[in-house]
Coordinates of C-alpha atoms in Angstrom, one line a residue:
Chain A
M79 CA -5.9 -24.7 -16.1
A80 CA -5.7 -22.7 -18.8
E81 CA -3.1 -21.7 -21.6
I82 CA -2.5 -17.9 -21.5
D83 CA -1.7 -15.9 -24.7
I84 CA 0.0 -12.4 -24.7
R85 CA -0.6 -10.7 -28.2
H86 CA 1.6 -8.2 -29.0
V87 CA 0.4 -6.1 -26.0
R88 CA 1.4 -2.6 -24.8
K89 CA 0.8 -0.2 -22.4
S90 CA 1.3 3.4 -22.1
F91 CA 0.9 5.8 -19.3
Q92 CA -0.2 9.0 -21.1
N93 CA 3.2 9.7 -23.3
L94 CA 5.0 7.0 -21.4
E95 CA 5.2 3.3 -23.0
I96 CA 5.4 0.9 -20.3
L97 CA 5.5 -2.1 -22.2
K98 CA 6.2 -2.8 -26.3
A99 CA 4.8 -4.9 -27.9
V100 CA 5.0 -8.3 -25.7
D101 CA 4.2 -11.4 -27.3
L102 CA 3.9 -14.2 -24.7
S103 CA 2.5 -18.3 -24.9
I104 CA 1.7 -20.0 -21.6
R105 CA 1.2 -23.3 -22.2
T106 CA -1.6 -25.3 -19.3
G107 CA -0.1 -26.1 -16.6
E108 CA 3.6 -24.2 -16.8
F109 CA 5.1 -22.2 -14.1
I110 CA 6.8 -19.1 -15.8
V111 CA 8.5 -16.5 -13.9
L112 CA 9.0 -13.1 -15.3
V113 CA 12.0 -11.3 -14.1
G114 CA 14.0 -7.9 -14.4
P115 CA 14.9 -5.0 -12.6
S116 CA 12.0 -2.6 -10.9
G117 CA 10.5 -0.5 -14.1
C118 CA 11.0 -3.4 -16.6
G119 CA 7.3 -3.7 -16.9
K120 CA 6.7 -7.1 -15.2
S121 CA 4.2 -6.0 -12.6
T122 CA 2.6 -4.0 -15.2
L123 CA 2.0 -6.8 -17.3
L124 CA 0.9 -9.4 -14.7
R125 CA -1.7 -6.8 -13.2
M126 CA -2.7 -6.2 -17.0
I127 CA -3.2 -10.1 -17.0
A128 CA -5.4 -9.7 -13.7
G129 CA -7.8 -7.2 -15.1
L130 CA -6.2 -4.7 -12.9
E131 CA -4.5 -2.5 -15.4
E132 CA -6.2 -2.1 -18.6
V133 CA -4.4 -3.0 -21.9
T134 CA -3.3 0.0 -24.1
A135 CA -3.0 -2.2 -27.4
G136 CA -3.0 -6.0 -28.3
D137 CA -5.0 -8.9 -26.7
I138 CA -4.9 -11.2 -24.0
V139 CA -6.0 -14.5 -24.6
I140 CA -7.2 -17.1 -21.9
D141 CA -7.9 -20.5 -23.3
G142 CA -9.0 -19.1 -27.1
K143 CA -10.9 -16.1 -25.0
R144 CA -10.1 -12.5 -25.8
I145 CA -10.4 -11.6 -21.7
N146 CA -9.1 -7.7 -22.4
D147 CA -12.7 -6.1 -22.0
L148 CA -13.5 -8.6 -18.8
A149 CA -13.5 -7.7 -14.9
P150 CA -11.0 -9.1 -12.7
R151 CA -13.6 -11.1 -10.6
D152 CA -15.3 -12.5 -14.1
R153 CA -11.3 -13.9 -15.4
N154 CA -11.1 -16.7 -12.7
L155 CA -7.6 -15.8 -12.1
A156 CA -6.1 -15.8 -8.3
M157 CA -3.5 -13.6 -7.3
V158 CA -0.9 -13.1 -4.8
F159 CA 0.2 -9.9 -3.7
Q160 CA 3.4 -8.4 -2.3
S161 CA 1.7 -7.0 0.5
Y162 CA 0.0 -10.1 1.2
A163 CA -3.5 -7.7 1.0
L164 CA -5.2 -10.1 3.4
Y165 CA -8.6 -8.1 5.0
P166 CA -7.3 -7.2 8.1
H167 CA -11.3 -7.4 9.7
M168 CA -11.4 -10.8 8.8
T169 CA -10.1 -14.2 10.2
V170 CA -7.9 -16.6 8.7
A171 CA -10.7 -18.2 7.8
G172 CA -12.7 -15.4 6.2
N173 CA -10.0 -14.3 4.3
M174 CA -9.9 -17.4 2.8
S175 CA -13.7 -18.1 2.2
Y176 CA -14.4 -14.6 0.9
S177 CA -14.2 -15.4 -2.7
L178 CA -16.4 -18.5 -2.1
R179 CA -18.6 -16.6 -0.2
L180 CA -18.9 -14.1 -3.0
R181 CA -19.6 -16.8 -5.3
K182 CA -22.6 -18.0 -2.9
F183 CA -20.7 -21.4 -2.5
A184 CA -23.0 -23.7 0.4
Q185 CA -21.6 -23.5 3.6
D186 CA -20.6 -27.1 3.5
R187 CA -18.6 -26.5 0.6
I188 CA -16.8 -23.6 1.8
A189 CA -15.8 -25.2 4.8
A190 CA -14.3 -28.3 2.9
A191 CA -12.5 -26.0 0.6
I192 CA -10.5 -23.9 3.6
G193 CA -10.3 -27.0 5.9
E194 CA -8.2 -28.4 2.8
A195 CA -6.3 -25.6 1.9
S196 CA -5.7 -25.2 5.8
R197 CA -4.6 -28.4 5.8
V198 CA -2.1 -28.2 2.9
L199 CA -0.6 -24.9 4.5
G200 CA -0.4 -25.7 7.7
L201 CA -2.7 -22.8 8.7
T202 CA -5.5 -25.3 10.3
A203 CA -4.5 -23.9 14.1
L204 CA -5.0 -20.4 13.1
M205 CA -8.0 -20.2 11.3
E206 CA -9.8 -17.8 14.0
R207 CA -7.1 -15.0 13.9
R208 CA -6.9 -12.3 12.1
P209 CA -4.1 -11.0 10.1
R210 CA -2.4 -8.6 12.5
A211 CA -1.7 -11.6 15.1
L212 CA 0.2 -13.6 12.0
S213 CA 3.7 -13.7 11.5
G214 CA 5.1 -12.5 8.1
G215 CA 5.5 -16.2 7.0
Q216 CA 2.2 -17.3 7.9
R217 CA 0.3 -14.0 6.3
Q218 CA 2.0 -15.6 2.9
R219 CA 0.9 -19.0 3.7
V220 CA -2.8 -17.6 4.2
A221 CA -2.5 -15.2 0.9
M222 CA -1.4 -18.6 -1.0
G223 CA -4.7 -20.2 0.8
R224 CA -7.0 -17.7 -0.6
A225 CA -5.6 -18.6 -4.0
I226 CA -5.9 -22.1 -3.9
V227 CA -9.1 -22.5 -2.4
R228 CA -11.0 -20.9 -5.4
E229 CA -9.1 -23.8 -7.7
P230 CA -8.5 -20.8 -10.5
Q231 CA -7.6 -21.2 -13.9
A232 CA -4.1 -19.6 -13.0
F233 CA -2.3 -18.3 -10.1
L234 CA -0.9 -15.1 -10.8
W235 CA 2.1 -14.0 -8.2
D236 CA 3.5 -10.4 -7.6
E237 CA 6.7 -10.8 -5.7
P238 CA 5.1 -12.6 -3.1
L239 CA 8.7 -13.4 -1.4
S240 CA 9.5 -9.9 -1.5
N241 CA 8.8 -9.0 2.3
L242 CA 9.9 -12.3 3.9
D243 CA 13.3 -12.5 5.3
A244 CA 15.9 -15.1 3.4
R245 CA 15.4 -18.0 5.2
L246 CA 11.3 -17.6 5.3
R247 CA 12.0 -16.7 1.4
E248 CA 13.8 -19.8 1.0
Q249 CA 11.5 -21.9 2.9
M250 CA 8.1 -20.5 0.8
R251 CA 10.2 -20.8 -2.1
A252 CA 10.4 -24.5 -2.0
E253 CA 6.5 -24.8 -0.7
I254 CA 5.6 -23.0 -4.3
K255 CA 7.1 -24.8 -6.3
K256 CA 5.7 -28.2 -4.4
L257 CA 2.1 -26.5 -4.3
H258 CA 2.7 -26.4 -8.1
R259 CA 3.6 -29.5 -8.6
R260 CA 0.7 -30.7 -6.4
L261 CA -2.1 -28.6 -8.3
G262 CA -0.5 -28.0 -11.7
T263 CA -1.9 -24.8 -12.2
T264 CA -0.5 -22.6 -14.7
S265 CA 1.2 -19.9 -13.1
I266 CA 2.9 -16.5 -13.8
Y267 CA 5.4 -15.2 -11.2
V268 CA 7.1 -12.0 -11.2
T269 CA 10.2 -11.0 -9.0
H270 CA 13.1 -9.0 -9.5
D271 CA 15.2 -12.2 -7.8
Q272 CA 17.0 -13.9 -10.1
I273 CA 17.4 -17.0 -8.0
E274 CA 13.7 -17.3 -7.3
A275 CA 13.2 -17.1 -11.1
M276 CA 15.9 -20.3 -11.6
T277 CA 14.9 -22.3 -8.5
L278 CA 10.7 -22.0 -9.7
A279 CA 10.3 -21.8 -13.3
D280 CA 9.7 -23.9 -16.4
R281 CA 10.6 -20.9 -18.3
I282 CA 12.0 -17.8 -17.8
V283 CA 10.6 -14.9 -19.2
A284 CA 13.5 -11.9 -19.0
M285 CA 12.5 -8.4 -19.1
D286 CA 14.0 -5.4 -19.8
A287 CA 12.8 -1.3 -20.1
G288 CA 9.3 -2.8 -21.4
T289 CA 10.9 -5.8 -24.0
I290 CA 11.1 -9.2 -23.3
Q291 CA 15.0 -9.6 -23.6
Q292 CA 14.4 -13.7 -23.4
I293 CA 12.7 -16.4 -23.1
G294 CA 14.1 -19.8 -21.9
T295 CA 14.4 -22.5 -19.2
P296 CA 16.8 -21.5 -16.5
A297 CA 19.3 -23.4 -17.9
D298 CA 18.9 -21.5 -21.4
L299 CA 19.0 -18.6 -19.7
Y300 CA 22.3 -19.1 -17.6
D301 CA 24.3 -21.1 -20.4
R302 CA 23.4 -18.8 -23.4
P303 CA 22.2 -15.6 -22.5
A304 CA 20.9 -13.7 -25.6
N305 CA 22.1 -10.5 -24.8
L306 CA 24.6 -8.6 -22.5
F307 CA 21.6 -8.1 -20.1
V308 CA 20.1 -11.2 -19.5
A309 CA 23.9 -12.3 -19.0
G310 CA 24.7 -9.6 -16.6
F311 CA 21.0 -10.3 -14.6
I312 CA 20.8 -13.7 -14.5
G313 CA 23.6 -15.3 -11.9
S314 CA 25.0 -14.2 -8.9
P315 CA 27.5 -13.2 -8.4
A316 CA 26.7 -11.6 -12.2
M317 CA 28.8 -12.2 -15.4
N318 CA 32.1 -10.0 -15.5
F319 CA 32.1 -8.6 -19.4
L320 CA 35.4 -7.6 -20.9
H321 CA 36.1 -5.2 -23.8
A322 CA 37.9 -6.2 -26.3
R323 CA 38.7 -5.8 -30.5
M324 CA 39.5 -8.5 -33.1
A325 CA 43.1 -8.5 -33.8
S326 CA 43.4 -6.7 -37.7
E327 CA 47.0 -8.2 -38.0
T328 CA 46.8 -11.6 -40.3
P329 CA 48.5 -14.2 -38.7
T330 CA 46.1 -14.3 -35.6
R331 CA 42.8 -14.0 -36.9
S332 CA 41.9 -16.0 -34.2
A333 CA 42.7 -13.4 -31.2
L334 CA 40.6 -10.7 -29.8
I335 CA 42.6 -8.0 -27.8
L336 CA 41.7 -7.2 -24.5
A337 CA 41.3 -3.9 -23.6
D338 CA 44.5 -3.5 -22.0
G339 CA 46.7 -5.4 -24.2
P340 CA 46.7 -9.0 -23.9
R341 CA 45.5 -11.4 -25.9
M342 CA 43.0 -13.9 -26.2
T343 CA 42.7 -17.3 -28.9
V344 CA 38.8 -17.4 -29.6
P345 CA 37.0 -20.2 -31.9
E346 CA 37.4 -19.4 -35.3
T347 CA 33.6 -20.8 -35.8
L348 CA 32.6 -16.9 -34.3
G349 CA 33.1 -15.4 -37.6
L350 CA 34.5 -11.7 -36.6
Q351 CA 35.5 -9.2 -38.4
A352 CA 39.2 -7.9 -38.2
G353 CA 38.7 -4.5 -35.4
Q354 CA 35.4 -5.9 -34.6
A355 CA 34.4 -4.7 -31.0
V356 CA 33.2 -7.1 -28.7
I357 CA 32.1 -7.9 -25.2
V358 CA 33.3 -11.5 -23.5
G359 CA 31.5 -12.3 -20.3
I360 CA 32.6 -15.2 -18.1
R361 CA 30.9 -16.3 -14.8
P362 CA 33.0 -15.8 -11.5
E363 CA 32.5 -19.3 -11.2
H364 CA 33.9 -20.7 -14.2
I365 CA 37.0 -18.5 -13.9
V366 CA 39.8 -20.8 -12.6
V367 CA 41.7 -18.7 -9.9
G368 CA 45.3 -19.5 -8.3
D369 CA 48.4 -20.9 -8.7
A370 CA 46.5 -24.3 -9.8
A371 CA 45.5 -22.2 -12.8
P372 CA 46.8 -24.4 -16.1
R373 CA 49.6 -22.8 -17.9
Q374 CA 47.6 -23.3 -21.3
T375 CA 45.4 -20.7 -20.5
G376 CA 43.2 -18.5 -22.8
V377 CA 44.7 -15.1 -21.2
A378 CA 47.5 -14.3 -22.7
G379 CA 49.4 -12.7 -19.8
K380 CA 51.4 -9.2 -20.2
T381 CA 54.2 -11.0 -18.7
G382 CA 53.7 -13.9 -21.5
T383 CA 54.0 -16.5 -18.4
G384 CA 50.8 -18.0 -19.9
A385 CA 48.3 -17.5 -17.0
G386 CA 47.0 -14.3 -16.5
E387 CA 48.2 -12.5 -13.7
A388 CA 45.8 -10.4 -11.2
I389 CA 45.8 -8.4 -8.2
V390 CA 43.6 -9.5 -5.5
D391 CA 41.3 -6.9 -4.1
L392 CA 39.0 -8.4 -1.5
V393 CA 38.1 -11.5 -0.7
E394 CA 34.3 -12.1 0.5
P395 CA 34.2 -15.7 2.4
T396 CA 31.0 -17.2 2.2
G397 CA 31.6 -20.2 3.6
M398 CA 31.1 -22.4 0.8
G399 CA 33.9 -20.9 -1.2
A400 CA 35.0 -17.3 -1.6
I401 CA 34.0 -14.3 -4.1
V402 CA 37.5 -13.2 -5.1
H403 CA 37.5 -9.7 -6.0
F404 CA 40.3 -9.1 -8.3
R405 CA 41.9 -6.4 -11.0
L406 CA 43.3 -7.3 -14.2
D407 CA 44.9 -4.4 -15.1
T408 CA 42.4 -1.3 -14.0
V409 CA 39.2 -3.3 -13.9
V410 CA 38.0 -5.4 -11.3
H411 CA 36.3 -8.6 -11.8
K412 CA 34.9 -11.4 -10.0
A413 CA 35.8 -14.3 -9.2
Y414 CA 33.9 -17.6 -7.2
H415 CA 36.7 -20.1 -6.1
L416 CA 35.1 -23.1 -4.5
G417 CA 37.1 -24.0 -1.0
R418 CA 39.3 -21.9 1.2
A419 CA 40.5 -18.4 -0.2
D420 CA 43.4 -17.7 1.7
W421 CA 44.6 -14.6 -0.8
K422 CA 44.7 -10.7 0.8
A423 CA 44.7 -7.9 -1.1
G424 CA 47.3 -7.2 -3.2
D425 CA 48.4 -10.9 -3.5
H426 CA 49.4 -11.9 -7.0
I427 CA 47.3 -14.5 -8.4
T428 CA 46.7 -16.1 -11.6
V429 CA 43.2 -16.1 -13.5
H430 CA 42.6 -18.6 -16.2
F431 CA 39.3 -18.2 -18.5
P432 CA 38.4 -21.3 -20.1
T433 CA 37.5 -20.9 -23.8
E434 CA 34.5 -23.5 -23.6
R435 CA 33.0 -21.4 -21.0
L436 CA 33.1 -17.7 -22.7
H437 CA 30.6 -16.0 -23.6
F438 CA 30.8 -13.4 -26.7
F439 CA 28.5 -10.4 -27.6
G440 CA 28.7 -7.4 -29.7
A441 CA 29.8 -4.4 -28.2
T442 CA 27.5 -2.0 -30.8
D443 CA 23.9 -4.1 -30.2
G444 CA 25.1 -6.1 -27.0
R445 CA 23.6 -9.5 -28.8
R446 CA 25.2 -13.2 -28.4
L447 CA 27.8 -14.0 -31.3
N448 CA 28.8 -17.4 -30.1
Chain B
M393 CA 20.8 6.6 41.1
A394 CA 21.4 10.4 39.8
M395 CA 20.1 9.3 36.6
S396 CA 16.8 7.4 37.6
R397 CA 16.2 10.4 40.0
K398 CA 16.9 12.8 36.8
R399 CA 13.9 10.8 35.1
I400 CA 11.5 10.9 37.9
L401 CA 11.8 14.8 38.4
G402 CA 11.1 14.7 34.3
T403 CA 8.3 12.5 34.6
L404 CA 7.1 14.6 37.4
A405 CA 7.4 17.7 35.4
H406 CA 5.5 15.9 32.4
R407 CA 2.8 15.1 34.4
A408 CA 2.6 18.5 36.1
A409 CA 2.4 20.4 32.6
V410 CA 0.0 18.0 31.6
L411 CA -1.9 18.4 34.7
L412 CA -1.9 22.4 34.1
Y413 CA -3.3 22.0 30.8
I414 CA -6.4 19.9 31.6
V415 CA -7.0 22.1 34.2
V416 CA -7.3 25.1 32.3
A417 CA -8.6 23.7 29.2
L418 CA -11.3 22.4 31.5
F419 CA -11.9 25.3 33.7
P420 CA -14.7 27.4 32.1
L421 CA -16.8 23.8 31.8
Y422 CA -16.3 23.4 35.9
W423 CA -17.3 27.2 35.8
L424 CA -19.9 26.7 33.3
L425 CA -21.2 23.6 35.7
K426 CA -20.8 25.6 39.1
V427 CA -22.8 28.6 37.8
S428 CA -25.4 26.8 36.5
V429 CA -26.2 25.4 40.3
T430 CA -25.6 28.7 41.7
P431 CA -28.8 30.6 43.1
T432 CA -28.9 33.5 41.3
R433 CA -29.0 35.9 44.6
L434 CA -25.8 34.4 45.4
L435 CA -24.4 34.9 42.1
Y436 CA -22.9 38.4 42.6
S437 CA -23.2 38.6 46.6
E438 CA -20.6 35.8 47.0
G439 CA -18.1 37.2 45.2
V440 CA -15.9 34.6 43.3
R441 CA -15.8 31.6 45.0
M442 CA -15.2 28.2 43.9
W443 CA -18.0 26.7 45.1
P444 CA -21.4 28.0 46.2
S445 CA -22.3 28.0 49.6
K446 CA -25.5 27.0 48.6
T447 CA -26.6 24.6 45.4
T448 CA -29.6 24.8 43.5
W449 CA -31.0 22.9 40.3
A450 CA -33.8 25.3 40.3
H451 CA -32.4 26.9 36.9
Y452 CA -32.6 23.8 35.1
A453 CA -35.8 22.9 36.4
F454 CA -37.0 26.8 34.7
V455 CA -35.3 25.8 31.6
L456 CA -36.7 22.3 31.2
Q457 CA -39.9 23.5 32.2
N458 CA -40.5 27.0 31.4
S459 CA -38.7 27.9 27.9
D460 CA -38.3 27.0 24.8
F461 CA -35.2 24.7 25.0
P462 CA -36.8 21.4 25.0
Q463 CA -37.8 22.1 21.5
F464 CA -34.5 24.0 20.5
F465 CA -32.8 20.7 21.7
E466 CA -34.8 18.6 19.3
N467 CA -34.6 21.5 16.2
S468 CA -30.1 21.0 16.9
L469 CA -30.9 17.4 17.4
I470 CA -32.6 17.2 13.8
V471 CA -30.3 19.7 12.3
S472 CA -26.9 18.0 13.5
L473 CA -27.6 14.3 13.4
S474 CA -29.0 15.0 9.5
T475 CA -25.7 17.5 8.9
A476 CA -23.6 14.8 9.9
A477 CA -25.2 11.8 8.6
V478 CA -25.5 13.8 5.1
V479 CA -21.9 15.6 5.1
T480 CA -20.5 11.4 5.6
L481 CA -22.0 10.1 3.0
L482 CA -20.8 12.2 0.8
A483 CA -17.5 13.0 1.7
A484 CA -17.2 9.1 2.0
A485 CA -18.2 9.0 -1.8
A486 CA -16.2 11.8 -2.9
G487 CA -13.0 11.3 -0.4
Y488 CA -12.8 7.3 -2.1
A489 CA -13.6 8.7 -5.7
I490 CA -10.9 11.4 -5.4
S491 CA -8.1 8.8 -3.5
R492 CA -8.5 6.0 -6.1
F493 CA -9.6 7.2 -9.2
E494 CA -8.3 9.4 -12.0
F495 CA -10.7 11.2 -13.9
R496 CA -10.7 14.8 -16.0
G497 CA -10.8 18.1 -14.0
K498 CA -10.0 15.8 -10.8
I499 CA -7.8 18.7 -10.1
W500 CA -9.9 21.3 -10.6
L501 CA -12.5 19.9 -8.3
I502 CA -10.0 19.4 -5.4
G503 CA -9.0 23.6 -6.0
F504 CA -11.9 24.5 -6.2
L505 CA -13.0 22.4 -2.7
L506 CA -10.0 24.3 -1.2
V507 CA -11.3 27.6 -2.4
T508 CA -14.6 27.4 -0.6
Q509 CA -12.5 26.8 2.5
M510 CA -10.9 30.3 2.2
F511 CA -13.8 32.9 2.8
P512 CA -14.8 34.2 6.0
L513 CA -18.8 33.0 6.3
V514 CA -19.8 36.4 7.4
M515 CA -19.0 37.1 3.6
L516 CA -21.3 34.8 2.5
I517 CA -24.2 35.1 4.4
A518 CA -26.0 38.0 2.6
P519 CA -26.1 36.0 -0.9
I520 CA -27.1 32.8 0.8
F521 CA -29.5 34.3 2.8
K522 CA -30.8 36.1 -0.4
I523 CA -30.6 32.5 -2.5
L524 CA -31.9 30.6 0.3
S525 CA -35.3 32.6 0.9
S526 CA -36.5 33.0 -3.1
I527 CA -36.5 29.5 -2.9
G528 CA -38.3 29.2 0.5
L529 CA -35.5 27.3 2.5
T530 CA -34.8 30.5 4.9
N531 CA -37.0 29.8 8.4
S532 CA -36.7 26.1 7.6
L533 CA -34.6 23.0 9.3
A534 CA -33.8 21.7 5.8
G535 CA -32.3 25.2 4.6
L536 CA -30.3 25.0 7.7
I537 CA -28.9 21.0 7.1
L538 CA -28.4 22.2 3.4
V539 CA -26.3 24.8 4.4
Y540 CA -24.2 23.4 7.5
S541 CA -23.7 20.3 4.9
A542 CA -22.4 21.9 1.9
F543 CA -20.0 24.2 4.2
N544 CA -19.1 21.1 6.1
V545 CA -18.7 18.7 2.8
P546 CA -15.2 20.1 1.6
F547 CA -13.6 19.6 4.6
A548 CA -14.6 16.4 5.4
V549 CA -14.1 14.8 1.8
F550 CA -10.2 15.7 2.6
L551 CA -10.8 14.1 5.7
M552 CA -12.3 11.0 4.3
Q553 CA -9.8 10.9 1.4
S554 CA -6.7 10.9 3.7
F555 CA -8.4 8.0 5.5
F556 CA -8.7 6.0 2.3
D557 CA -5.3 6.8 1.0
A558 CA -3.8 5.0 4.2
I559 CA -6.1 1.9 2.8
P560 CA -3.4 -0.2 0.6
R561 CA -5.1 -0.4 -3.4
D562 CA -4.1 -4.2 -3.2
L563 CA -6.8 -4.4 -0.4
E564 CA -9.7 -3.9 -3.1
E565 CA -7.5 -5.1 -5.9
A566 CA -7.2 -8.6 -4.3
A567 CA -11.0 -8.3 -3.4
M568 CA -11.8 -7.6 -7.2
I569 CA -9.9 -10.6 -8.3
D570 CA -11.7 -12.7 -5.4
G571 CA -14.9 -11.6 -7.2
A572 CA -16.0 -8.5 -5.9
S573 CA -17.4 -5.6 -8.2
R574 CA -15.5 -2.2 -7.4
F575 CA -18.7 -1.3 -5.1
M576 CA -18.8 -4.6 -3.4
A577 CA -15.4 -4.0 -2.4
F578 CA -15.7 -0.9 -1.0
R579 CA -18.5 -2.1 0.6
Q580 CA -17.4 -4.9 2.2
I581 CA -13.7 -4.4 2.5
I582 CA -13.4 -0.5 2.5
V583 CA -15.8 0.6 4.6
P584 CA -15.5 -1.4 7.9
L585 CA -11.7 -0.7 7.5
T586 CA -12.7 3.4 7.1
L587 CA -15.4 3.2 10.2
P588 CA -12.9 5.0 12.6
G589 CA -12.2 7.6 9.6
M590 CA -16.4 8.1 9.6
A591 CA -16.7 8.0 13.1
A592 CA -14.2 11.1 12.9
T593 CA -16.3 12.6 10.3
L594 CA -19.2 12.0 12.2
G595 CA -18.3 13.3 15.5
F596 CA -16.4 16.6 13.7
V597 CA -19.5 17.3 11.7
F598 CA -22.0 16.9 14.4
T599 CA -20.3 19.1 16.4
A600 CA -19.4 22.2 13.9
A601 CA -23.2 21.7 13.5
W602 CA -24.6 21.5 16.6
S603 CA -22.7 24.7 18.3
E604 CA -23.2 27.0 14.5
L605 CA -24.5 30.1 15.9
L606 CA -24.0 32.5 13.3
F607 CA -26.4 30.7 9.8
A608 CA -28.9 30.1 12.6
L609 CA -29.5 33.2 14.0
M610 CA -29.8 34.7 10.2
L611 CA -31.8 32.0 8.5
I612 CA -34.3 31.4 11.4
S613 CA -36.4 33.5 12.7
K614 CA -39.5 31.9 14.1
S615 CA -38.5 30.4 17.7
D616 CA -40.0 27.5 17.5
I617 CA -37.4 26.1 14.8
S618 CA -34.5 28.1 16.7
T619 CA -31.7 25.5 17.6
F620 CA -30.1 26.1 20.8
P621 CA -27.3 27.9 20.0
V622 CA -29.7 30.7 19.1
G623 CA -32.0 30.0 22.3
L624 CA -29.1 30.7 24.8
L625 CA -29.2 34.1 23.3
S626 CA -32.7 34.9 24.5
F627 CA -31.5 34.5 28.3
V628 CA -29.9 37.9 27.2
S629 CA -32.1 40.6 27.4
K630 CA -32.2 44.1 27.7
F631 CA -31.7 44.6 31.1
G632 CA -29.4 41.8 32.2
V633 CA -28.0 38.4 31.2
D634 CA -29.9 35.4 33.1
F635 CA -26.6 33.4 33.8
G636 CA -27.4 30.8 35.9
Q637 CA -30.5 29.7 33.5
M638 CA -28.2 30.0 30.3
M639 CA -25.8 28.0 31.9
A640 CA -28.1 25.5 32.9
A641 CA -29.0 25.2 29.3
G642 CA -25.8 25.2 28.3
V643 CA -24.8 22.1 30.4
L644 CA -27.8 20.6 29.0
A645 CA -26.2 21.6 25.8
L646 CA -23.6 19.3 26.5
V647 CA -25.6 16.1 26.9
P648 CA -26.4 15.4 23.5
A649 CA -22.8 16.2 22.1
V650 CA -21.6 14.0 24.9
L651 CA -23.5 10.8 24.0
F652 CA -22.9 11.5 20.6
F653 CA -19.2 10.9 21.3
L654 CA -19.4 7.9 23.5
L655 CA -22.0 6.1 21.1
I656 CA -18.8 6.6 18.3
Q657 CA -15.8 7.2 20.6
R658 CA -15.4 2.6 20.2
F659 CA -14.3 3.3 16.5
L660 CA -12.4 6.2 17.1
V661 CA -9.8 4.7 19.4
Q662 CA -10.6 1.1 19.2
G663 CA -10.9 1.1 15.4
L664 CA -9.0 -1.8 13.7
M665 CA -6.9 -2.3 16.8
A666 CA -9.3 -4.6 18.8
G667 CA -10.5 -6.8 16.0
A668 CA -6.4 -7.6 15.0
V669 CA -5.2 -9.0 18.8
K670 CA -8.4 -10.2 19.7
G671 CA -8.5 -14.1 19.8

């Protein structure tokens, strides 16, 4: 159980800056997910906490103690690797007990610890197997078992589910969550999968290009993404973006002109300047599609009917609903339509963007405006 | 039906090609064995025959009882085993460092290791003789071990490095997080996984040292510290070659090499696989 403080931590390789002054405060027992595209520095940050990478500048502090210069083995952290990193020449029991044997625990304590962990993880029947004789999911469990027998200060997870198939990933995700609820150990979890981030995290740290873009609860990041990057990264299918410009003529100060001409009324509270370039975001699941689109829409269609008219480009049924790709002028957007979608490519549909679901970002800096 | 017939023919052709290769490759060995048991008087009188009309162990008896060969074997064994051990230890350490660490001058080190492999050994004999004689290492098995080790280390380093490269870094990192120092992780996790590689290196260096003739000939002039390849030459006299005894000595010389490989082949072929499927 530990509080982890990352203070102004930087990392460079030669002249390449991987992490730019990262600050992050992790509370005891918290489940933090570092999420971002590959190369954003999330794994590097995790490895620096583990002691596998040197810290170029800044401090990493666990429970008030600066650990920058401690060897990995003295940090009392456990890590689960994407590759599982099980010792191929040791049995499951050997793998799980290795850390305890290194610490010269008594035989009976070791047996008790790995017995308990294997029971929790359902590995009891596999204890004498070698890693090669295990399935992917079983290996994943052994890696988790190896981490929990130590009762470390914190767990570090480095994309632990990336090598599993979708079904197993879903199952292990739930197991990790239950494990955390049961043990309450501070956890830092790295993933590029935003679903994993949303489902597991107490707080998500969204990273891009070596900087933290936003820290917040999953709901925060989904409802109020701080910038275009977070808006585009969290949510699947991804948020749609429309380029727009604030109308300059006086009577309609509260109207945005979309790139293709139609207008959209926006709340005056945004305080936009006339002529200011804006990017409007809307999540696919918030777009109302079809003939059911109400007439009092936010988008004023070219034809002046009130509802925006669009042309269907592609329909991807997902069972629960369908992802409808539609063209608004020339740009393709996606809408998630719950229920059956019987449209075909080329069909004309109406799309409605509810005003209260719109996100506004500055076109130059990408920052959230509303 | 036609397909399966074609496949059978293909398999037959494949097997025949393999068989042909094996026969060609092993024929000299067979000839070695054959001549070593052929009585001297039949050697020239019978012409070329696949097997002599009479066989004898006399050559072996002579080599073992009346020649210096037992001494040569002992010398060769000392030199080859020591060289193999020294080279494998050094190569494992150096190969690991090159595989895992970034350090200043690494690229130069690798470059120099490569350069040492570029020259024909013959070119270096004279300078090496001069150097060794000035420090009293000619006519000594230690000198031979030193030279053999020096010449085998570079290749062995690259060999070992490739084995270490094949082992994911995650494994040591996991061990270090589990509480091991880097050296403990190396010894307890990496070394057991590299045993096949070490066995291959041992075997390679052992055979290289076992059959080396040039340096053994140049650096050693006393017969009591000669290695067996030099000893073989002693059957070539001014007046002729005693083929029977020479071949018998050759067959005997094979024995340690074969035994050595039998000893390490468990690691060579079995390696991790057996451990993985057991249980």
